[in-house]
């Protein structure tokens, strides 16, 4: 991917990438940081198969978002910090319910619903089989339905 | 909320995220990779550089062929061939306290936030006093000799009650388990202590920088006991087993593998 193609890739994926990061972090500046770091990593370690570019980028965003959440938790434990309140919006209850799902199940919900990936793409990004994704999605939706 | 409403809520939540003006950051493409050092030297220069590198590598690796490597770099794509940690989840068992031999086990299929109780068990003495206990089992799963080695089996919740109390009319087991299981999460997140029959030392390290928190070691005890702790684990074990790398010594050689893609049942 040359610079021009990369710019176009950036323009086409930034919104979904931002939504994905935001669905984890619930914080605008944190989501922007993750998105920037993800594109930076992507640029320097591009997949050979350009068809996988989108799912590869989103898998980087997932990893970076989870890393950031872990270090936030670690920092909070070490310094006994109060967790910074997340940005409130009308769907806070939904984010909280998704956060309570297992790590993989919630990632699948986020990749599918917030990043707009098809189930095939979710399977590639999450490193799971399509059947496993379907099973997990079904379970996650059932859990969300019951919670809400 | 039904599924349709759920899907609508998710779609609306997606649209409610305001996308800030995300201008393309030129700094990303300005940090070019360093050009190859031999670029510009021409074919002769490249051949000379290649020769120097080949000779250097030959001498650099020659001594290693005579000694056992102390560490092998984990390859992300390595196939899963060795033991992996399998977290079997919670098992709820009911056993009679009356001295009779009758006992039953009922499995709870636990997922974070949800609990299912399998049905089909029948008790013949509803008035009996029973002990309800919830056990946590962690096994080492792998090929051949490591298959299903139990690392840890702990009873972490116990309650004595009559069958009527436990199974009484309208008992909402899902709620009951949901109330009880958060206690288990807490226990699971503090330590991993196991006993088993490993015959060689096993080191578990977090391969990913994000998993550094979970670094810990298992060292061989007297051949029948293995103890180890996950350091600073702040999440249930279920999420740790997803990408834990193992280095282990067998027949005097250090081997390495990574469970990047454990089977489905390794996750909970």
Short mmCIF file of C-alpha atoms in Angstrom, two decimals:
data_model
loop_
_atom_site.label_atom_id
_atom_site.label_comp_id
_atom_site.label_asym_id
_atom_site.label_seq_id
_atom_site.Cartn_x
_atom_site.Cartn_y
_atom_site.Cartn_z
CA UNK A 1 0.00 0.00 0.00
CA UNK A 2 1.65 3.25 -1.05
CA UNK A 3 1.09 6.53 0.75
CA UNK A 4 -1.79 7.53 -1.47
CA UNK A 5 -3.55 4.20 -1.01
CA UNK A 6 -2.90 4.41 2.70
CA UNK A 7 -4.49 7.84 2.89
CA UNK A 8 -7.54 6.55 1.10
CA UNK A 9 -7.63 3.48 3.39
CA UNK A 10 -7.45 5.86 6.37
CA UNK A 11 -10.36 7.92 5.12
CA UNK A 12 -12.47 4.82 4.48
CA UNK A 13 -11.87 3.11 7.78
CA UNK A 14 -11.30 5.86 10.33
CA UNK A 15 -14.94 6.23 11.34
CA UNK A 16 -15.55 2.54 12.00
CA UNK A 17 -12.16 2.25 13.66
CA UNK A 18 -12.98 5.14 15.95
CA UNK A 19 -16.35 3.63 16.84
CA UNK A 20 -14.67 0.35 17.67
CA UNK A 21 -12.09 2.00 19.94
CA UNK A 22 -14.76 4.16 21.55
CA UNK A 23 -16.92 1.13 22.26
CA UNK A 24 -14.09 -0.16 24.45
CA UNK A 25 -12.84 3.01 26.02
CA UNK A 26 -15.93 5.22 26.18
CA UNK A 27 -13.67 8.20 25.99
CA UNK A 28 -13.12 10.39 22.96
CA UNK A 29 -9.48 11.32 23.40
CA UNK A 30 -8.48 7.78 24.37
CA UNK A 31 -10.27 6.43 21.31
CA UNK A 32 -8.50 8.95 19.10
CA UNK A 33 -5.13 7.98 20.57
CA UNK A 34 -5.77 4.31 19.98
CA UNK A 35 -6.89 4.98 16.43
CA UNK A 36 -3.75 6.98 15.71
CA UNK A 37 -1.48 4.32 17.21
CA UNK A 38 -3.30 1.61 15.29
CA UNK A 39 -2.85 3.34 11.96
CA UNK A 40 0.80 3.98 12.78
CA UNK A 41 1.38 0.30 13.52
CA UNK A 42 -0.57 -0.71 10.52
CA UNK A 43 1.46 1.55 8.26
CA UNK A 44 4.75 0.08 9.42
CA UNK A 45 3.58 -3.54 9.53
CA UNK A 46 1.19 -3.90 6.66
CA UNK A 47 -0.26 -7.31 5.83
CA UNK A 48 0.91 -8.86 2.58
CA UNK A 49 -2.61 -9.64 1.61
CA UNK A 50 -4.29 -6.28 1.12
CA UNK A 51 -7.71 -7.91 1.30
CA UNK A 52 -7.05 -8.46 4.98
CA UNK A 53 -6.14 -4.83 5.60
CA UNK A 54 -9.42 -3.85 7.19
CA UNK A 55 -9.70 -6.82 9.53
CA UNK A 56 -6.01 -6.52 10.38
CA UNK A 57 -6.41 -2.87 11.32
CA UNK A 58 -9.42 -3.64 13.49
CA UNK A 59 -7.61 -6.46 15.25
CA UNK A 60 -4.85 -3.94 16.10
CA UNK A 61 -7.48 -1.56 17.46
CA UNK A 62 -8.94 -4.32 19.62
CA UNK A 63 -5.53 -5.20 21.02
CA UNK A 64 -4.54 -1.61 21.69
CA UNK A 65 -7.88 -0.86 23.32
CA UNK A 66 -7.58 -3.89 25.59
CA UNK A 67 -3.98 -2.93 26.42
CA UNK A 68 -5.12 0.51 27.38
CA UNK A 69 -7.93 -0.82 29.55
CA UNK A 70 -5.53 -3.17 31.29
CA UNK A 71 -3.02 -0.44 32.04
CA UNK A 72 -5.82 1.78 33.29
CA UNK A 73 -6.90 -0.98 35.66
CA UNK A 74 -3.33 -1.63 36.74
CA UNK A 75 -2.73 2.05 37.38
CA UNK A 76 -5.95 2.27 39.34
CA UNK A 77 -4.92 -0.67 41.52
CA UNK A 78 -1.38 0.60 42.07
CA UNK A 79 -2.36 4.14 42.88
CA UNK A 80 -5.81 3.37 44.18
CA UNK A 81 -7.10 5.87 41.70
CA UNK A 82 -10.73 6.40 41.18
CA UNK A 83 -11.71 5.23 37.75
CA UNK A 84 -12.14 8.17 35.46
CA UNK A 85 -15.81 8.46 34.73
CA UNK A 86 -16.64 7.44 31.21
CA UNK A 87 -18.32 9.85 28.88
CA UNK A 88 -21.97 9.61 29.52
CA UNK A 89 -24.38 9.18 26.72
CA UNK A 90 -27.81 7.69 26.28
CA UNK A 91 -26.40 4.25 25.63
CA UNK A 92 -24.19 3.99 28.69
CA UNK A 93 -26.35 1.13 29.97
CA UNK A 94 -25.67 -0.77 26.77
CA UNK A 95 -21.91 -0.20 26.94
CA UNK A 96 -21.89 -1.38 30.52
CA UNK A 97 -23.79 -4.55 29.61
CA UNK A 98 -21.33 -5.23 26.77
CA UNK A 99 -18.38 -4.61 29.09
CA UNK A 100 -19.73 -7.30 31.39
CA UNK A 101 -19.63 -9.94 28.68
CA UNK A 102 -16.51 -12.07 28.39
CA UNK A 103 -13.58 -10.50 26.53
CA UNK A 104 -14.12 -12.45 23.32
CA UNK A 105 -17.88 -12.25 23.27
CA UNK A 106 -17.79 -8.52 23.79
CA UNK A 107 -15.14 -8.13 21.09
CA UNK A 108 -17.39 -9.93 18.67
CA UNK A 109 -20.31 -7.66 19.51
CA UNK A 110 -18.11 -4.62 19.09
CA UNK A 111 -16.54 -5.75 15.82
CA UNK A 112 -19.87 -6.67 14.32
CA UNK A 113 -22.12 -3.91 15.57
CA UNK A 114 -19.77 -0.99 16.13
CA UNK A 115 -17.06 -1.55 13.52
CA UNK A 116 -19.57 -2.88 11.03
CA UNK A 117 -17.65 -6.02 10.12
CA UNK A 118 -19.42 -8.95 8.54
CA UNK A 119 -19.31 -12.22 10.46
CA UNK A 120 -16.66 -13.52 8.05
CA UNK A 121 -14.55 -10.46 8.75
CA UNK A 122 -15.14 -10.76 12.48
CA UNK A 123 -13.89 -14.34 12.30
CA UNK A 124 -10.69 -13.18 10.59
CA UNK A 125 -10.14 -10.27 12.97
CA UNK A 126 -10.78 -12.36 16.08
CA UNK A 127 -8.87 -15.41 14.84
CA UNK A 128 -11.87 -17.68 15.25
CA UNK A 129 -13.80 -19.93 12.93
CA UNK A 130 -17.00 -18.62 11.43
CA UNK A 131 -18.99 -21.16 13.41
CA UNK A 132 -17.36 -20.12 16.64
CA UNK A 133 -18.18 -16.49 15.87
CA UNK A 134 -21.81 -17.36 15.18
CA UNK A 135 -22.03 -19.34 18.37
CA UNK A 136 -20.46 -16.61 20.44
CA UNK A 137 -22.56 -13.92 18.84
CA UNK A 138 -25.71 -15.85 19.59
CA UNK A 139 -24.65 -16.35 23.18
CA UNK A 140 -23.63 -12.73 23.59
CA UNK A 141 -26.90 -11.45 22.16
CA UNK A 142 -28.84 -13.74 24.44
CA UNK A 143 -26.88 -12.50 27.42
CA UNK A 144 -27.42 -8.88 26.43
CA UNK A 145 -31.12 -9.46 25.89
CA UNK A 146 -31.43 -10.92 29.37
CA UNK A 147 -29.39 -8.17 30.98
CA UNK A 148 -31.37 -5.42 29.34
CA UNK B 1 -36.05 -6.39 25.50
CA UNK B 2 -36.36 -8.71 22.53
CA UNK B 3 -33.75 -9.38 19.85
CA UNK B 4 -35.17 -6.83 17.45
CA UNK B 5 -35.07 -4.14 20.11
CA UNK B 6 -31.56 -5.19 21.04
CA UNK B 7 -30.35 -4.93 17.45
CA UNK B 8 -31.99 -1.53 17.14
CA UNK B 9 -30.39 -0.34 20.37
CA UNK B 10 -26.97 -1.51 19.18
CA UNK B 11 -27.40 0.18 15.81
CA UNK B 12 -28.51 3.40 17.47
CA UNK B 13 -25.65 3.27 19.97
CA UNK B 14 -23.28 2.97 17.01
CA UNK B 15 -24.78 5.98 15.31
CA UNK B 16 -24.75 7.96 18.55
CA UNK B 17 -20.97 7.91 18.64
CA UNK B 18 -19.91 11.28 17.32
CA UNK B 19 -16.95 11.01 15.03
CA UNK B 20 -14.55 13.87 15.68
CA UNK B 21 -12.75 15.51 12.77
CA UNK B 22 -10.05 12.92 12.29
CA UNK B 23 -7.65 14.58 9.91
CA UNK B 24 -5.02 12.38 8.38
CA UNK B 25 -1.86 12.68 10.42
CA UNK B 26 1.05 13.25 8.07
CA UNK B 27 3.41 12.19 10.84
CA UNK B 28 2.36 8.60 10.19
CA UNK B 29 3.73 8.49 6.69
CA UNK B 30 6.61 10.82 7.40
CA UNK B 31 8.16 8.23 9.71
CA UNK B 32 9.49 6.21 6.84
CA UNK B 33 11.26 2.97 7.41
CA UNK B 34 15.01 3.26 7.10
CA UNK B 35 16.12 2.38 3.60
CA UNK B 36 18.14 -0.77 3.16
CA UNK B 37 21.75 0.08 3.92
CA UNK B 38 23.02 -1.41 0.69
CA UNK B 39 20.62 0.60 -1.43
CA UNK B 40 22.64 2.54 -3.93
CA UNK B 41 25.67 0.31 -3.74
CA UNK B 42 24.74 -1.57 -6.87
CA UNK B 43 24.82 -5.30 -7.49
CA UNK B 44 28.47 -5.70 -6.55
CA UNK B 45 27.94 -3.91 -3.25
CA UNK B 46 24.85 -5.98 -2.47
CA UNK B 47 26.75 -9.22 -3.20
CA UNK B 48 29.62 -8.12 -0.97
CA UNK B 49 27.21 -7.23 1.83
CA UNK B 50 25.42 -10.55 1.47
CA UNK B 51 28.73 -12.42 1.65
CA UNK B 52 29.77 -10.57 4.80
CA UNK B 53 26.40 -11.29 6.41
CA UNK B 54 26.51 -14.98 5.46
CA UNK B 55 29.99 -15.42 6.91
CA UNK B 56 29.04 -13.58 10.09
CA UNK B 57 25.93 -15.68 10.57
CA UNK B 58 27.86 -18.91 10.04
CA UNK B 59 30.28 -18.07 12.81
CA UNK B 60 27.64 -16.56 15.04
CA UNK B 61 25.52 -19.69 15.07
CA UNK B 62 28.22 -22.31 14.89
CA UNK B 63 28.78 -22.65 18.66
CA UNK B 64 25.05 -22.88 19.32
CA UNK B 65 24.83 -26.21 17.56
CA UNK B 66 26.78 -27.78 20.40
CA UNK B 67 24.77 -26.40 23.28
CA UNK B 68 21.17 -26.49 24.33
CA UNK B 69 19.54 -23.16 23.59
CA UNK B 70 18.30 -21.43 26.69
CA UNK B 71 15.42 -19.75 25.02
CA UNK B 72 13.55 -20.12 21.80
CA UNK B 73 11.67 -17.24 20.45
CA UNK B 74 7.97 -17.81 20.44
CA UNK B 75 6.51 -17.74 17.03
CA UNK B 76 3.08 -16.27 16.80
CA UNK B 77 2.07 -18.78 14.21
CA UNK B 78 3.40 -21.79 16.07
CA UNK B 79 1.04 -24.68 16.00
CA UNK B 80 -0.46 -25.71 19.27
CA UNK B 81 1.28 -28.94 20.06
CA UNK B 82 2.04 -29.01 23.73
CA UNK B 83 0.21 -28.58 26.99
CA UNK B 84 -2.13 -25.71 27.45
CA UNK B 85 -3.95 -24.47 30.47
CA UNK B 86 -7.56 -25.28 30.41
CA UNK B 87 -9.92 -23.62 32.73
CA UNK B 88 -12.82 -25.92 33.23
CA UNK B 89 -15.08 -23.45 34.87
CA UNK B 90 -17.14 -24.09 37.91
CA UNK B 91 -18.67 -27.28 38.99
CA UNK B 92 -21.48 -27.34 41.41
CA UNK B 93 -21.89 -30.58 43.20
CA UNK B 94 -24.38 -31.82 45.68
CA UNK B 95 -23.50 -34.68 47.94
CA UNK B 96 -25.38 -36.31 50.75
CA UNK B 97 -24.32 -35.65 54.33
CA UNK B 98 -26.37 -38.50 55.72
CA UNK B 99 -23.59 -40.99 55.27
CA UNK B 100 -25.34 -42.70 52.47
CA UNK B 101 -23.45 -43.22 49.30
CA UNK B 102 -25.90 -41.44 47.10
CA UNK B 103 -24.40 -38.35 45.59
CA UNK B 104 -25.00 -36.32 42.54
CA UNK B 105 -23.17 -33.77 40.57
CA UNK B 106 -24.74 -30.97 38.68
CA UNK B 107 -22.63 -28.94 36.35
CA UNK B 108 -22.94 -25.23 36.06
CA UNK B 109 -21.88 -24.00 32.72
CA UNK B 110 -20.51 -20.68 33.76
CA UNK B 111 -20.01 -17.71 31.55
CA UNK B 112 -19.31 -14.29 32.92
CA UNK B 113 -22.57 -12.89 34.06
CA UNK B 114 -24.62 -15.89 33.06
CA UNK B 115 -25.05 -19.27 34.62
CA UNK B 116 -26.87 -22.28 33.36
CA UNK B 117 -27.78 -25.27 35.38
CA UNK B 118 -28.13 -28.50 33.55
CA UNK B 119 -31.28 -30.38 34.29
CA UNK B 120 -32.14 -34.02 34.42
CA UNK B 121 -30.81 -35.04 37.82
CA UNK B 122 -33.28 -36.67 40.16
CA UNK B 123 -32.90 -36.99 43.89
CA UNK B 124 -34.72 -39.70 45.71
CA UNK B 125 -34.58 -38.24 49.23
CA UNK B 126 -35.75 -34.66 49.14
CA UNK B 127 -35.57 -34.32 52.92
CA UNK B 128 -31.89 -35.08 53.08
CA UNK B 129 -29.42 -32.49 54.13
CA UNK B 130 -26.95 -31.90 51.37
CA UNK B 131 -23.75 -30.03 50.90
CA UNK B 132 -23.71 -27.74 47.97
CA UNK B 133 -20.22 -26.99 46.89
CA UNK B 134 -18.73 -25.19 44.01
CA UNK B 135 -15.35 -26.27 42.84
CA UNK B 136 -12.90 -24.61 40.60
CA UNK B 137 -10.90 -26.93 38.41
CA UNK B 138 -7.96 -26.00 36.28
CA UNK B 139 -6.41 -28.68 34.16
CA UNK B 140 -3.38 -28.99 31.99
CA UNK B 141 -4.59 -30.19 28.67
CA UNK B 142 -2.32 -31.46 25.97
CA UNK B 143 -1.23 -34.41 23.96
CA UNK B 144 -0.50 -37.85 25.34
CA UNK B 145 1.03 -37.83 28.77
CA UNK B 146 -0.18 -34.34 29.67
CA UNK B 147 -3.71 -34.97 28.79
CA UNK B 148 -6.10 -33.78 31.46
CA UNK B 149 -3.60 -33.35 34.23
CA UNK B 150 -5.44 -31.59 37.01
CA UNK B 151 -3.46 -28.60 38.22
CA UNK B 152 -5.92 -27.27 40.66
CA UNK B 153 -9.16 -28.37 42.19
CA UNK B 154 -10.45 -26.22 44.94
CA UNK B 155 -13.74 -26.04 46.71
CA UNK B 156 -14.43 -22.39 46.99
CA UNK B 157 -17.99 -22.26 48.10
CA UNK B 158 -19.92 -24.54 50.38
CA UNK B 159 -23.34 -24.47 51.85
CA UNK B 160 -25.25 -27.09 53.78
CA UNK B 161 -28.91 -27.16 53.10
CA UNK B 162 -31.78 -29.48 52.52
CA UNK B 163 -32.70 -30.51 49.07
CA UNK B 164 -35.96 -28.70 49.54
CA UNK B 165 -34.08 -25.48 50.25
CA UNK B 166 -31.74 -25.94 47.36
CA UNK B 167 -34.26 -27.16 44.87
CA UNK B 168 -37.37 -25.70 46.40
CA UNK B 169 -40.23 -24.55 44.33
CA UNK B 170 -39.40 -21.72 42.07
CA UNK B 171 -35.77 -21.54 43.02
CA UNK B 172 -34.17 -19.33 40.45
CA UNK B 173 -30.88 -21.05 39.87
CA UNK B 174 -29.65 -18.57 37.33
CA UNK B 175 -30.04 -15.73 39.82
CA UNK B 176 -28.64 -17.85 42.57
CA UNK B 177 -25.54 -18.66 40.57
CA UNK B 178 -25.20 -15.09 39.43
CA UNK B 179 -25.23 -13.97 43.06
CA UNK B 180 -22.73 -16.58 44.06
CA UNK B 181 -20.35 -16.55 41.17
CA UNK B 182 -18.94 -13.05 41.57
CA UNK B 183 -17.30 -14.41 44.69
CA UNK B 184 -15.66 -16.99 42.52
CA UNK B 185 -14.34 -14.43 40.09
CA UNK B 186 -12.58 -12.77 42.94
CA UNK B 187 -10.98 -16.01 44.01
CA UNK B 188 -9.98 -16.87 40.49
CA UNK B 189 -8.27 -13.58 40.01
CA UNK B 190 -5.97 -13.81 42.97
CA UNK B 191 -3.95 -16.93 42.56
CA UNK B 192 -3.43 -20.08 40.66
CA UNK B 193 -2.15 -22.83 42.81
CA UNK B 194 -2.06 -26.31 41.53
CA UNK B 195 -1.07 -29.84 42.18
CA UNK B 196 -0.33 -32.30 39.49
CA UNK B 197 2.10 -34.71 38.04
CA UNK B 198 4.27 -32.71 35.77
CA UNK B 199 7.55 -34.40 35.12
CA UNK B 200 9.50 -31.39 34.03
CA UNK B 201 9.67 -27.75 34.83
CA UNK B 202 7.25 -25.48 33.15
CA UNK B 203 7.54 -21.75 32.82
CA UNK B 204 4.59 -19.68 31.85
CA UNK B 205 5.27 -16.18 30.69
CA UNK B 206 3.03 -13.58 29.26
CA UNK B 207 4.18 -13.34 25.68
CA UNK B 208 2.21 -10.31 24.84
CA UNK B 209 3.21 -7.10 26.55
CA UNK B 210 -0.40 -6.68 27.52
CA UNK B 211 -0.25 -9.92 29.42
CA UNK B 212 2.82 -9.04 31.43
CA UNK B 213 0.53 -8.70 34.42
CA UNK B 214 -0.14 -12.36 34.26
CA UNK B 215 3.43 -13.53 34.19
CA UNK B 216 4.09 -16.29 36.61
CA UNK B 217 6.04 -19.46 36.92
CA UNK B 218 5.36 -23.03 37.59
CA UNK B 219 8.37 -24.82 38.88
CA UNK B 220 8.69 -28.44 39.45
CA UNK B 221 8.42 -29.43 43.06
CA UNK B 222 9.06 -32.93 44.18
CA UNK B 223 7.70 -34.41 41.01
CA UNK B 224 4.16 -34.57 42.24
CA UNK B 225 3.41 -31.02 43.23
CA UNK B 226 3.38 -27.94 41.12
CA UNK B 227 2.75 -24.54 42.57
CA UNK B 228 2.56 -21.22 40.93
CA UNK B 229 0.90 -17.90 41.07
CA UNK B 230 -0.30 -15.58 38.46
CA UNK B 231 1.15 -12.29 39.49
CA UNK B 232 -1.17 -9.39 39.73
CA UNK B 233 -3.86 -11.04 37.73
CA UNK B 234 -6.78 -8.74 37.66
CA UNK B 235 -9.01 -10.68 35.36
CA UNK B 236 -10.60 -14.10 35.53
CA UNK B 237 -8.36 -16.88 34.35
CA UNK B 238 -10.63 -17.42 31.42
CA UNK B 239 -9.16 -14.52 29.58
CA UNK B 240 -5.59 -15.38 30.38
CA UNK B 241 -5.50 -18.73 28.73
CA UNK B 242 -6.11 -17.16 25.38
CA UNK B 243 -2.53 -16.19 24.77
CA UNK B 244 -0.17 -17.66 27.22
CA UNK B 245 3.15 -18.89 26.05
CA UNK B 246 4.93 -21.81 27.58
CA UNK B 247 8.56 -22.71 27.71
CA UNK B 248 9.31 -26.07 29.04
CA UNK B 249 12.21 -28.36 29.38
CA UNK B 250 12.00 -31.88 28.19
CA UNK B 251 14.84 -34.31 27.62
CA UNK B 252 17.33 -31.57 28.33
CA UNK B 253 16.00 -29.34 25.59
CA UNK B 254 14.09 -26.17 25.95
CA UNK B 255 10.93 -26.02 23.94
CA UNK B 256 8.43 -23.33 23.46
CA UNK B 257 4.91 -22.92 22.28
CA UNK B 258 2.11 -20.51 22.53
CA UNK B 259 -1.55 -21.08 22.99
CA UNK B 260 -2.72 -18.30 20.74
CA UNK B 261 -5.62 -20.30 19.53
CA UNK B 262 -6.79 -22.66 22.20
CA UNK B 263 -9.76 -24.87 21.58
CA UNK B 264 -13.14 -23.50 22.42
CA UNK B 265 -13.28 -25.17 25.79
CA UNK B 266 -10.04 -23.58 26.88
CA UNK B 267 -11.64 -20.23 27.24
CA UNK B 268 -13.81 -20.82 30.23
#
